[in-house]
Structure formats: structure tokens, C-alpha cells
Amino acid sequence: AQSVSQHNHHVILSEAASLELGCNYSYGGTVNLFWYVQYPGQHLQLLLKYFSGDPLVKGIKGFEAEFIKSKFSFNLRKPSVQWSDTAEYFCAVTIYTGTASKLTFGTGTRLQVTL
Amino acid sequence: DAGVTQSPTHLIKTRGQQVTLRCSPKSGHDTVSWYQQALGQGPQFIFQYYEEEERQRGNFPDRFSGHQFPNYSSELNVNALLLGDSALYLCASSIWTGGTYEQYFGPGTRLTVT
């Protein structure tokens, strides 16, 4: 069964600092990869996704992620964080079994951005 | 265009009771998935419904059951509630486009079992 590991549980950054959140998955086949964000009091929202093609994907709010197949990684990056980026970030992977799909999530990384 | 909606928002139940949670998918979506998110954890897949049939199931006991209606809305039922069932229950809807699914999440139902 596939699994997802997020190495950082709690990250504290000052505004304008650069961000990189790690994500590794364990599955040797074809996967689709996602980063979701959960702002305080809000529901899960899709930040970005990788299905195929260019391994560097750009998402909303200036976020990007790079899929490195050889490392089974899909790290999330942002060059300069803002206070409003304070949230919980979840990496997730999908493999398809026929037509069904389920998302397998990591345990999440809480990002706290200080002014 | 309304997104995924869930009801109720919060629910408090006693051990041993039964609960039903409801989900209306995003317009045009025909697939509904349910997830359980315990405090401090990532969401865990419970099951997925398509064309009123359970298509895939995660590692949850038979106490967890579901249903999908012809209008694609869905219910999650949990019988014989345990304290450990206290969690945020998330519904996600999706549709097959371009060779894959993209799941949209609702706000969740916070279930507290006392």
C-alpha cells in the first residue's frame, strides 16, 4: 500500500523567508501527486497537482513543487512566504486501481509565519 | 456554483449511538469519497461511491457504511460509536476528466463522541 511521509511537522518562518516542505511517497508505479492547504477554520483546498509532463508544477499563491521520480519526492516551495500562508499543508498521492482512486495523505506540516 | 456541502457542521453523540452525516457534491461531480481526519493527522480514506455503488474502501470496520443517491449526494453512517470515532469527517467530490480525478473537499462535520 502506498504511504506518504512529511518530514517537517511544525515549521516557523519569518515573513519573506523561503519555504521548502518535504514530501516522500512509497509506490513504484505511476502516481498523481497533490499538495493541499488547510487555512485556520477553512476546508482543504488544492494548492497544486502533478499528473504528468513537466515535473516542476506551479500552483496558486506563488507555490510550486518539483516531482523527482528517482527520489520519490514532491517537495513544496515558495520563495517568499507571507503571514497569510500560515496554515496546515498536506501532501497526498493517488494511484488508480481501475477507475477508483483514493487520496493517501501525509500527516501534515503546520506552517507558522511570523511578522 | 456551490462547492461541496456537508451537514451537520457539528455533532455530539454518546458511545454506542449511531450517526448519519450528509454530503452534497459539487455540481456535475458524480463520485463522492469520505475521509476521517483525527486531530493532528492527515485525512484517512474511508470509502468512495460512484453510480450508487461502493467502489473502493479503506481500512475501516463494517460499522462505517455509506450510500449514494441518484442525485449523487451521499451519506456516511457510523454504528456503535466509539470514543475513537471522534474526528472531522470530510466529504470530497470528483469527476473523471482528462484521465484523472481532482477531488474537491467540503468543510467537514466535526463529530464528538462522549
CSV table of C-alpha atoms in Angstrom, one decimal:
chain,number,residue,atom,x,y,z
A,1,ALA,CA,0.0,0.0,0.0
A,2,GLN,CA,1.2,3.5,-0.7
A,3,SER,CA,2.2,5.8,2.0
A,4,VAL,CA,3.3,9.5,2.3
A,5,SER,CA,5.8,11.0,4.6
A,6,GLN,CA,6.1,14.6,5.5
A,7,HIS,CA,9.3,15.3,7.3
A,8,ASN,CA,8.5,18.6,9.0
A,9,HIS,CA,5.7,18.6,11.5
A,10,HIS,CA,5.9,22.2,12.5
A,11,VAL,CA,7.8,25.0,10.7
A,12,ILE,CA,8.1,28.5,11.9
A,13,LEU,CA,9.4,31.2,9.5
A,14,SER,CA,9.6,34.9,9.4
A,15,GLU,CA,7.8,36.8,6.6
A,16,ALA,CA,9.8,36.9,3.4
A,17,ALA,CA,11.8,33.8,4.2
A,18,SER,CA,11.9,31.0,1.7
A,19,LEU,CA,9.9,27.8,2.3
A,20,GLU,CA,10.5,24.2,1.4
A,21,LEU,CA,8.4,21.4,2.8
A,22,GLY,CA,9.4,17.8,2.2
A,23,CYS,CA,7.2,15.1,0.9
A,24,ASN,CA,8.1,11.5,0.0
A,25,TYR,CA,5.9,8.7,-1.1
A,26,SER,CA,6.3,5.0,-1.3
A,27,TYR,CA,5.0,3.5,-4.5
A,28,GLY,CA,6.9,2.4,-7.5
A,29,GLY,CA,4.3,2.8,-10.2
A,30,THR,CA,2.6,5.8,-11.8
A,31,VAL,CA,1.2,8.3,-9.2
A,32,ASN,CA,-0.5,11.6,-9.2
A,33,LEU,CA,0.7,14.0,-6.5
A,34,PHE,CA,-1.0,16.8,-4.7
A,35,TRP,CA,-0.5,19.5,-2.2
A,36,TYR,CA,-3.5,20.7,-0.2
A,37,VAL,CA,-3.7,23.6,2.3
A,38,GLN,CA,-6.0,24.0,5.2
A,39,TYR,CA,-6.2,27.6,6.5
A,40,PRO,CA,-7.4,28.1,10.0
A,41,GLY,CA,-11.1,27.5,10.1
A,42,GLN,CA,-11.4,26.7,6.4
A,43,HIS,CA,-11.7,23.5,4.4
A,44,LEU,CA,-9.0,21.7,2.5
A,45,GLN,CA,-8.1,23.5,-0.8
A,46,LEU,CA,-5.9,22.2,-3.6
A,47,LEU,CA,-2.6,24.2,-3.9
A,48,LEU,CA,-1.2,22.3,-6.9
A,49,LYS,CA,-1.1,18.9,-8.6
A,50,TYR,CA,1.2,16.8,-10.7
A,51,PHE,CA,-0.3,14.3,-13.2
A,52,SER,CA,2.3,14.1,-16.0
A,53,GLY,CA,4.7,16.2,-18.1
A,54,ASP,CA,6.9,19.0,-16.7
A,55,PRO,CA,8.0,17.9,-13.2
A,56,LEU,CA,8.0,21.5,-12.0
A,57,VAL,CA,4.4,22.5,-11.3
A,58,LYS,CA,3.1,25.9,-10.3
A,59,GLY,CA,0.1,26.4,-8.1
A,60,ILE,CA,-1.9,29.1,-6.6
A,61,LYS,CA,-0.5,31.9,-4.4
A,62,GLY,CA,3.1,31.6,-5.7
A,63,PHE,CA,3.6,28.0,-4.6
A,64,GLU,CA,5.5,25.4,-6.7
A,65,ALA,CA,6.5,21.8,-6.3
A,66,GLU,CA,9.0,19.6,-8.1
A,67,PHE,CA,8.4,15.9,-8.7
A,68,ILE,CA,11.7,13.9,-8.6
A,69,LYS,CA,10.8,10.4,-9.6
A,70,SER,CA,14.1,8.9,-8.6
A,71,LYS,CA,13.8,10.2,-5.1
A,72,PHE,CA,10.0,9.5,-4.8
A,73,SER,CA,9.7,13.2,-3.7
A,74,PHE,CA,7.4,16.1,-4.3
A,75,ASN,CA,8.6,19.0,-2.2
A,76,LEU,CA,6.7,22.2,-1.9
A,77,ARG,CA,8.4,25.5,-2.3
A,78,LYS,CA,7.7,29.2,-2.1
A,79,PRO,CA,10.4,31.9,-2.5
A,80,SER,CA,9.0,34.4,0.0
A,81,VAL,CA,6.3,33.5,2.5
A,82,GLN,CA,3.6,35.8,3.8
A,83,TRP,CA,1.8,35.9,7.1
A,84,SER,CA,-1.3,34.8,5.3
A,85,ASP,CA,0.4,31.5,4.4
A,86,THR,CA,0.1,30.3,8.0
A,87,ALA,CA,-1.8,27.0,7.6
A,88,GLU,CA,-1.6,23.3,7.6
A,89,TYR,CA,-0.1,21.8,4.5
A,90,PHE,CA,-0.8,18.2,3.3
A,91,CYS,CA,0.9,16.2,0.6
A,92,ALA,CA,-1.2,13.5,-1.0
A,93,VAL,CA,-0.8,10.7,-3.6
A,94,THR,CA,-3.2,8.9,-5.7
A,95,ILE,CA,-2.7,5.6,-7.6
A,96,TYR,CA,-5.5,4.3,-9.8
A,97,THR,CA,-7.0,0.9,-9.4
A,98,GLY,CA,-9.3,0.5,-12.4
A,99,THR,CA,-11.4,3.6,-12.2
A,100,ALA,CA,-11.3,4.1,-8.5
A,101,SER,CA,-8.9,6.4,-6.8
A,102,LYS,CA,-8.2,7.3,-3.2
A,103,LEU,CA,-6.0,10.0,-1.8
A,104,THR,CA,-3.4,8.9,0.7
A,105,PHE,CA,-2.3,11.9,2.8
A,106,GLY,CA,0.7,12.6,4.9
A,107,THR,CA,0.4,13.7,8.5
A,108,GLY,CA,0.7,17.4,7.5
A,109,THR,CA,3.0,20.2,8.2
A,110,ARG,CA,1.9,23.2,10.3
A,111,LEU,CA,3.4,26.4,9.0
A,112,GLN,CA,3.5,29.4,11.2
A,113,VAL,CA,4.7,32.7,9.6
A,114,THR,CA,5.7,35.4,12.0
A,115,LEU,CA,5.7,39.1,11.2
B,1,ASP,CA,-21.6,27.4,-8.4
B,2,ALA,CA,-21.9,25.8,-4.9
B,3,GLY,CA,-19.0,23.7,-3.8
B,4,VAL,CA,-19.2,20.6,-1.7
B,5,THR,CA,-21.6,21.0,1.2
B,6,GLN,CA,-21.8,18.9,4.3
B,7,SER,CA,-24.3,18.7,7.2
B,8,PRO,CA,-24.4,19.0,10.1
B,9,THR,CA,-21.4,21.2,10.9
B,10,HIS,CA,-21.0,19.8,14.4
B,11,LEU,CA,-22.4,16.8,16.2
B,12,ILE,CA,-22.2,15.4,19.7
B,13,LYS,CA,-23.1,11.7,20.3
B,14,THR,CA,-22.8,9.2,23.1
B,15,ARG,CA,-20.9,5.9,22.8
B,16,GLY,CA,-22.9,3.2,21.3
B,17,GLN,CA,-25.2,5.5,19.3
B,18,GLN,CA,-25.5,5.7,15.6
B,19,VAL,CA,-24.8,8.8,13.4
B,20,THR,CA,-25.6,9.8,9.8
B,21,LEU,CA,-23.6,12.5,8.0
B,22,ARG,CA,-24.6,14.0,4.7
B,23,CYS,CA,-22.8,15.4,1.7
B,24,SER,CA,-23.8,17.2,-1.5
B,25,PRO,CA,-21.2,17.1,-4.2
B,26,LYS,CA,-20.0,19.9,-6.4
B,27,SER,CA,-22.3,20.5,-9.3
B,28,GLY,CA,-21.5,18.0,-12.1
B,29,HIS,CA,-19.5,15.7,-9.9
B,30,ASP,CA,-20.6,12.0,-9.8
B,31,THR,CA,-18.1,10.5,-7.4
B,32,VAL,CA,-18.0,11.0,-3.7
B,33,SER,CA,-15.3,10.0,-1.2
B,34,TRP,CA,-15.3,10.1,2.6
B,35,TYR,CA,-12.3,10.7,4.8
B,36,GLN,CA,-11.8,10.8,8.5
B,37,GLN,CA,-9.4,13.4,9.9
B,38,ALA,CA,-8.3,12.8,13.5
B,39,LEU,CA,-6.8,15.7,15.4
B,40,GLY,CA,-3.3,16.4,14.3
B,41,GLN,CA,-3.4,13.8,11.5
B,42,GLY,CA,-4.0,13.8,7.8
B,43,PRO,CA,-7.3,12.6,6.3
B,44,GLN,CA,-7.7,8.8,6.1
B,45,PHE,CA,-9.7,7.4,3.3
B,46,ILE,CA,-12.9,5.6,4.3
B,47,PHE,CA,-14.7,4.7,1.0
B,48,GLN,CA,-15.7,6.0,-2.4
B,49,TYR,CA,-19.0,5.9,-4.1
B,50,TYR,CA,-19.8,6.0,-7.8
B,51,GLU,CA,-23.1,5.2,-9.5
B,52,GLU,CA,-24.6,4.4,-6.1
B,53,GLU,CA,-22.1,1.6,-5.5
B,54,GLU,CA,-19.2,1.5,-3.1
B,55,ARG,CA,-16.2,1.3,-5.4
B,56,GLN,CA,-13.3,1.3,-3.1
B,57,ARG,CA,-12.9,1.0,0.7
B,58,GLY,CA,-10.1,1.9,3.1
B,59,ASN,CA,-9.2,0.1,6.4
B,60,PHE,CA,-12.3,0.9,8.3
B,61,PRO,CA,-14.6,-1.6,10.1
B,62,ASP,CA,-18.1,-2.5,8.9
B,63,ARG,CA,-19.5,-0.1,11.4
B,64,PHE,CA,-18.8,2.5,8.8
B,65,SER,CA,-21.2,2.3,5.9
B,66,GLY,CA,-22.4,4.6,3.2
B,67,HIS,CA,-24.9,5.3,0.5
B,68,GLN,CA,-25.0,7.4,-2.7
B,69,PHE,CA,-28.3,8.6,-4.1
B,70,PRO,CA,-29.3,9.1,-7.7
B,71,ASN,CA,-28.6,12.8,-7.5
B,72,TYR,CA,-25.0,11.9,-6.4
B,73,SER,CA,-25.4,13.1,-2.8
B,74,SER,CA,-24.1,10.7,-0.2
B,75,GLU,CA,-24.5,9.7,3.4
B,76,LEU,CA,-22.0,8.2,5.8
B,77,ASN,CA,-23.4,6.1,8.6
B,78,VAL,CA,-21.4,5.0,11.7
B,79,ASN,CA,-22.9,2.5,14.1
B,80,ALA,CA,-22.0,1.6,17.7
B,81,LEU,CA,-19.9,4.8,18.1
B,82,LEU,CA,-16.6,4.6,20.0
B,83,LEU,CA,-14.7,7.4,21.6
B,84,GLY,CA,-12.1,6.9,18.9
B,85,ASP,CA,-14.6,7.8,16.2
B,86,SER,CA,-14.3,11.5,17.3
B,87,ALA,CA,-12.9,13.3,14.3
B,88,LEU,CA,-13.6,15.6,11.4
B,89,TYR,CA,-15.3,13.8,8.6
B,90,LEU,CA,-14.6,15.1,5.2
B,91,CYS,CA,-16.5,14.6,2.0
B,92,ALA,CA,-14.8,15.1,-1.3
B,93,SER,CA,-16.4,15.0,-4.8
B,94,SER,CA,-14.8,14.5,-8.1
B,95,ILE,CA,-15.4,13.7,-11.8
B,96,TRP,CA,-13.2,11.9,-14.3
B,97,THR,CA,-11.6,14.5,-16.5
B,98,GLY,CA,-8.5,14.3,-18.7
B,99,GLY,CA,-7.5,10.9,-17.4
B,100,THR,CA,-7.6,11.6,-13.7
B,101,TYR,CA,-9.6,12.8,-10.8
B,102,GLU,CA,-9.3,16.0,-8.9
B,103,GLN,CA,-11.0,15.9,-5.5
B,104,TYR,CA,-12.8,18.9,-4.0
B,105,PHE,CA,-13.4,18.9,-0.3
B,106,GLY,CA,-16.3,20.1,1.8
B,107,PRO,CA,-15.9,21.9,5.2
B,108,GLY,CA,-16.4,18.7,7.1
B,109,THR,CA,-18.6,17.5,10.0
B,110,ARG,CA,-17.0,17.6,13.5
B,111,LEU,CA,-18.1,14.6,15.4
B,112,THR,CA,-17.5,14.3,19.1
B,113,VAL,CA,-18.3,11.1,20.9
B,114,THR,CA,-18.6,11.3,24.7
